[in-house]
Amino acid sequence: MKQKEPPTQAVKRRKPLQQRSQEKVALILEAAIQLLDKGDIESLTTNAIAERAGVSIGTLYQYFDGKPAVLKELADREMGGLSDRILASYRRASSQSSRERLLAIFGAIGQTYGGRSKVHRQLLVHALSQGTTNRLLPMMAELSSEMTREHGAEQDSRRMLTPAQAFVLTHAVSGVFRGLLVQPNVDVPRQAIELELVELIEKYVASAPV
């Protein structure tokens, strides 16, 4: 029988500012990760998280409104890590060609989507299903800004995508990686998929207005 979640109350949650509070939050999140490693999001409950963390259910609700809030915090951290890896891979490849830089970015994304543990996969699928990929927007804005500066400095004839084209292209790429999440054992080499994405982007950009 599925365990019911305790009713939530409309109270202001504490922010973990002090070290002791931060340690409690860390225990709660680590407990959730351990449970997800053995189970799934559907069966996860706040009671189980509190028990695994060694805290009372009241303590958990001092910091989180419930299971969705715990998952949101975990997903935020996962998306933040993905953003950092993408930007770092792009900057490391700054002296390389556009194709090599794109492959570096896709490699960083693919490592997260296709090469992480069961827990990270569950969190990414959950974030995508909840429409929470807006957490990646700051990273996308920074990446776009860097690319624009570099292209302007090079003064080549590269074309600029319109906002509509950028939206379509971004979601086309994210859709492919979402497919890798849903079908992790797809019978296609990941490198082949990444090369096809590069071809897609290069052709799309080539058709954009100068």
Short mmCIF file of C-alpha atoms in Angstrom, two decimals:
data_model
loop_
_atom_site.label_atom_id
_atom_site.label_comp_id
_atom_site.label_asym_id
_atom_site.label_seq_id
_atom_site.Cartn_x
_atom_site.Cartn_y
_atom_site.Cartn_z
CA MET A 1 0.00 0.00 0.00
CA LYS A 2 1.37 3.38 -0.97
CA GLN A 3 2.38 5.51 1.99
CA LYS A 4 0.60 8.85 2.19
CA GLU A 5 2.49 12.10 2.43
CA PRO A 6 1.87 14.15 5.60
CA PRO A 7 -0.35 17.19 4.95
CA THR A 8 1.59 20.35 4.30
CA GLN A 9 0.91 23.59 6.08
CA ALA A 10 1.19 27.10 4.68
CA VAL A 11 4.17 28.13 6.78
CA LYS A 12 7.35 29.94 5.91
CA ARG A 13 10.20 27.50 5.48
CA ARG A 14 13.55 28.13 7.13
CA LYS A 15 16.52 28.97 4.96
CA PRO A 16 19.58 26.91 5.93
CA LEU A 17 21.90 29.81 6.74
CA GLN A 18 23.79 28.34 9.67
CA GLN A 19 26.19 25.42 9.27
CA ARG A 20 24.06 23.12 11.41
CA SER A 21 21.00 23.84 9.27
CA GLN A 22 22.98 23.32 6.07
CA GLU A 23 24.17 19.98 7.41
CA LYS A 24 20.59 18.91 8.07
CA VAL A 25 19.54 19.87 4.56
CA ALA A 26 22.54 17.98 3.18
CA LEU A 27 21.50 14.89 5.17
CA ILE A 28 17.94 15.14 3.83
CA LEU A 29 19.07 15.48 0.22
CA GLU A 30 21.61 12.67 0.55
CA ALA A 31 18.92 10.44 2.04
CA ALA A 32 16.65 11.18 -0.92
CA ILE A 33 19.46 10.31 -3.33
CA GLN A 34 20.12 7.00 -1.56
CA LEU A 35 16.44 6.09 -1.71
CA LEU A 36 16.21 7.01 -5.39
CA ASP A 37 19.25 4.86 -6.08
CA LYS A 38 17.33 1.85 -4.76
CA GLY A 39 13.82 2.85 -5.82
CA ASP A 40 12.08 5.47 -7.90
CA ILE A 41 10.45 8.89 -7.64
CA GLU A 42 6.94 7.45 -7.49
CA SER A 43 7.64 5.43 -4.35
CA LEU A 44 9.71 8.13 -2.62
CA THR A 45 8.06 9.66 0.47
CA THR A 46 9.04 12.34 2.94
CA ASN A 47 8.63 9.88 5.80
CA ALA A 48 11.18 7.55 4.22
CA ILE A 49 13.54 10.45 3.53
CA ALA A 50 13.35 11.68 7.12
CA GLU A 51 13.89 8.19 8.50
CA ARG A 52 16.92 7.59 6.28
CA ALA A 53 18.34 11.02 7.13
CA GLY A 54 17.90 10.42 10.87
CA VAL A 55 15.74 13.50 11.38
CA SER A 56 12.13 13.95 12.38
CA ILE A 57 9.49 14.58 9.75
CA GLY A 58 8.94 17.96 11.41
CA THR A 59 12.58 18.86 10.83
CA LEU A 60 12.26 17.98 7.15
CA TYR A 61 9.22 20.21 6.83
CA GLN A 62 11.11 23.08 8.40
CA TYR A 63 13.14 23.28 5.18
CA PHE A 64 10.95 21.69 2.49
CA ASP A 65 7.23 21.93 1.71
CA GLY A 66 7.19 18.26 0.81
CA LYS A 67 8.45 15.71 -1.67
CA PRO A 68 8.13 18.05 -4.70
CA ALA A 69 10.33 20.63 -2.96
CA VAL A 70 13.00 18.04 -2.21
CA LEU A 71 12.97 16.87 -5.83
CA LYS A 72 13.09 20.46 -7.05
CA GLU A 73 16.20 21.17 -4.99
CA LEU A 74 17.90 18.03 -6.26
CA ALA A 75 16.94 18.85 -9.86
CA ASP A 76 18.17 22.43 -9.43
CA ARG A 77 21.56 21.14 -8.34
CA GLU A 78 21.69 18.66 -11.21
CA MET A 79 20.79 21.33 -13.78
CA GLY A 80 23.33 23.68 -12.24
CA GLY A 81 26.02 21.06 -12.63
CA LEU A 82 25.00 20.50 -16.25
CA SER A 83 25.24 24.24 -16.96
CA ASP A 84 28.71 24.41 -15.44
CA ARG A 85 29.92 21.44 -17.50
CA ILE A 86 28.58 22.87 -20.75
CA LEU A 87 30.18 26.29 -20.24
CA ALA A 88 33.47 24.75 -19.11
CA SER A 89 33.63 22.48 -22.15
CA TYR A 90 32.94 25.39 -24.50
CA ARG A 91 35.62 27.58 -22.92
CA ARG A 92 38.20 24.79 -23.01
CA ALA A 93 37.55 24.43 -26.74
CA SER A 94 37.59 28.19 -27.45
CA SER A 95 40.63 27.95 -29.75
CA GLN A 96 39.11 25.16 -31.83
CA SER A 97 36.75 25.21 -34.80
CA SER A 98 33.00 25.70 -34.50
CA ARG A 99 32.44 22.02 -35.17
CA GLU A 100 34.88 20.97 -32.46
CA ARG A 101 33.28 23.38 -30.00
CA LEU A 102 29.83 22.01 -30.75
CA LEU A 103 31.09 18.47 -30.27
CA ALA A 104 32.62 19.52 -26.94
CA ILE A 105 29.26 20.92 -25.81
CA PHE A 106 27.35 17.82 -26.94
CA GLY A 107 29.93 15.65 -25.23
CA ALA A 108 29.30 17.45 -21.95
CA ILE A 109 25.53 17.14 -22.39
CA GLY A 110 25.76 13.52 -23.47
CA GLN A 111 27.88 12.65 -20.45
CA THR A 112 25.10 13.91 -18.23
CA TYR A 113 22.15 12.54 -20.18
CA GLY A 114 23.68 9.26 -21.23
CA GLY A 115 26.45 8.41 -18.81
CA ARG A 116 25.27 9.20 -15.30
CA SER A 117 23.83 7.06 -12.55
CA LYS A 118 20.25 5.96 -12.13
CA VAL A 119 19.61 8.81 -9.67
CA HIS A 120 20.82 11.56 -12.00
CA ARG A 121 18.82 10.08 -14.86
CA GLN A 122 15.65 10.06 -12.76
CA LEU A 123 16.18 13.67 -11.70
CA LEU A 124 16.73 14.84 -15.27
CA VAL A 125 13.66 12.99 -16.53
CA HIS A 126 11.65 14.50 -13.67
CA ALA A 127 12.93 18.02 -14.43
CA LEU A 128 12.06 17.65 -18.10
CA SER A 129 8.61 16.25 -17.34
CA GLN A 130 7.91 19.17 -15.00
CA GLY A 131 8.96 21.75 -17.58
CA THR A 132 11.76 22.96 -15.34
CA THR A 133 14.45 23.28 -18.01
CA ASN A 134 14.16 27.08 -17.57
CA ARG A 135 16.95 26.58 -15.04
CA LEU A 136 19.24 26.26 -18.05
CA LEU A 137 18.25 29.64 -19.51
CA PRO A 138 20.98 31.64 -17.70
CA MET A 139 23.58 29.23 -19.06
CA MET A 140 22.11 29.44 -22.57
CA ALA A 141 22.15 33.25 -22.40
CA GLU A 142 25.78 33.29 -21.28
CA LEU A 143 26.81 30.77 -23.92
CA SER A 144 25.01 32.73 -26.62
CA SER A 145 26.69 35.94 -25.47
CA GLU A 146 30.14 34.37 -25.61
CA MET A 147 29.52 32.94 -29.06
CA THR A 148 28.24 36.28 -30.33
CA ARG A 149 31.31 38.12 -29.00
CA GLU A 150 33.67 35.62 -30.58
CA HIS A 151 31.88 35.66 -33.92
CA GLY A 152 31.90 39.45 -33.95
CA ALA A 153 35.59 39.55 -33.16
CA GLU A 154 36.36 37.12 -35.96
CA GLN A 155 34.38 39.32 -38.37
CA ASP A 156 33.53 36.36 -40.56
CA SER A 157 30.31 35.98 -42.49
CA ARG A 158 28.54 33.74 -40.03
CA ARG A 159 24.80 34.15 -39.99
CA MET A 160 22.80 35.15 -36.95
CA LEU A 161 19.71 33.12 -36.05
CA THR A 162 16.44 34.90 -35.44
CA PRO A 163 14.85 34.35 -32.01
CA ALA A 164 12.36 31.94 -33.56
CA GLN A 165 15.12 29.95 -35.28
CA ALA A 166 17.19 29.83 -32.10
CA PHE A 167 14.15 28.57 -30.17
CA VAL A 168 13.43 25.83 -32.70
CA LEU A 169 17.05 24.73 -32.92
CA THR A 170 17.58 24.70 -29.15
CA HIS A 171 14.51 22.57 -28.54
CA ALA A 172 15.34 20.27 -31.43
CA VAL A 173 18.69 19.52 -29.83
CA SER A 174 17.23 19.16 -26.31
CA GLY A 175 14.61 16.81 -27.74
CA VAL A 176 17.32 14.47 -29.01
CA PHE A 177 18.99 14.31 -25.63
CA ARG A 178 15.64 13.83 -23.96
CA GLY A 179 15.22 10.80 -26.21
CA LEU A 180 18.55 9.47 -24.95
CA LEU A 181 17.21 9.78 -21.41
CA VAL A 182 14.05 7.86 -22.20
CA GLN A 183 15.90 5.30 -24.33
CA PRO A 184 19.37 5.00 -22.75
CA ASN A 185 20.09 1.73 -24.54
CA VAL A 186 19.26 2.95 -28.04
CA ASP A 187 21.21 0.94 -30.62
CA VAL A 188 23.01 3.95 -32.08
CA PRO A 189 26.50 5.13 -31.02
CA ARG A 190 26.31 8.40 -29.08
CA GLN A 191 29.13 9.90 -31.15
CA ALA A 192 27.13 9.28 -34.32
CA ILE A 193 24.15 11.09 -32.80
CA GLU A 194 26.36 14.03 -31.79
CA LEU A 195 27.80 14.29 -35.31
CA GLU A 196 24.29 14.33 -36.77
CA LEU A 197 23.38 17.17 -34.41
CA VAL A 198 26.40 19.15 -35.59
CA GLU A 199 25.33 18.60 -39.20
CA LEU A 200 21.82 19.75 -38.31
CA ILE A 201 23.05 22.96 -36.68
CA GLU A 202 25.54 23.79 -39.45
CA LYS A 203 22.91 23.36 -42.15
CA TYR A 204 20.35 25.33 -40.17
CA VAL A 205 22.74 28.19 -39.52
CA ALA A 206 23.81 28.18 -43.16
CA SER A 207 20.20 28.81 -44.19
CA ALA A 208 19.77 31.73 -41.78
CA PRO A 209 19.82 35.31 -43.09
CA VAL A 210 23.16 37.15 -43.07
#
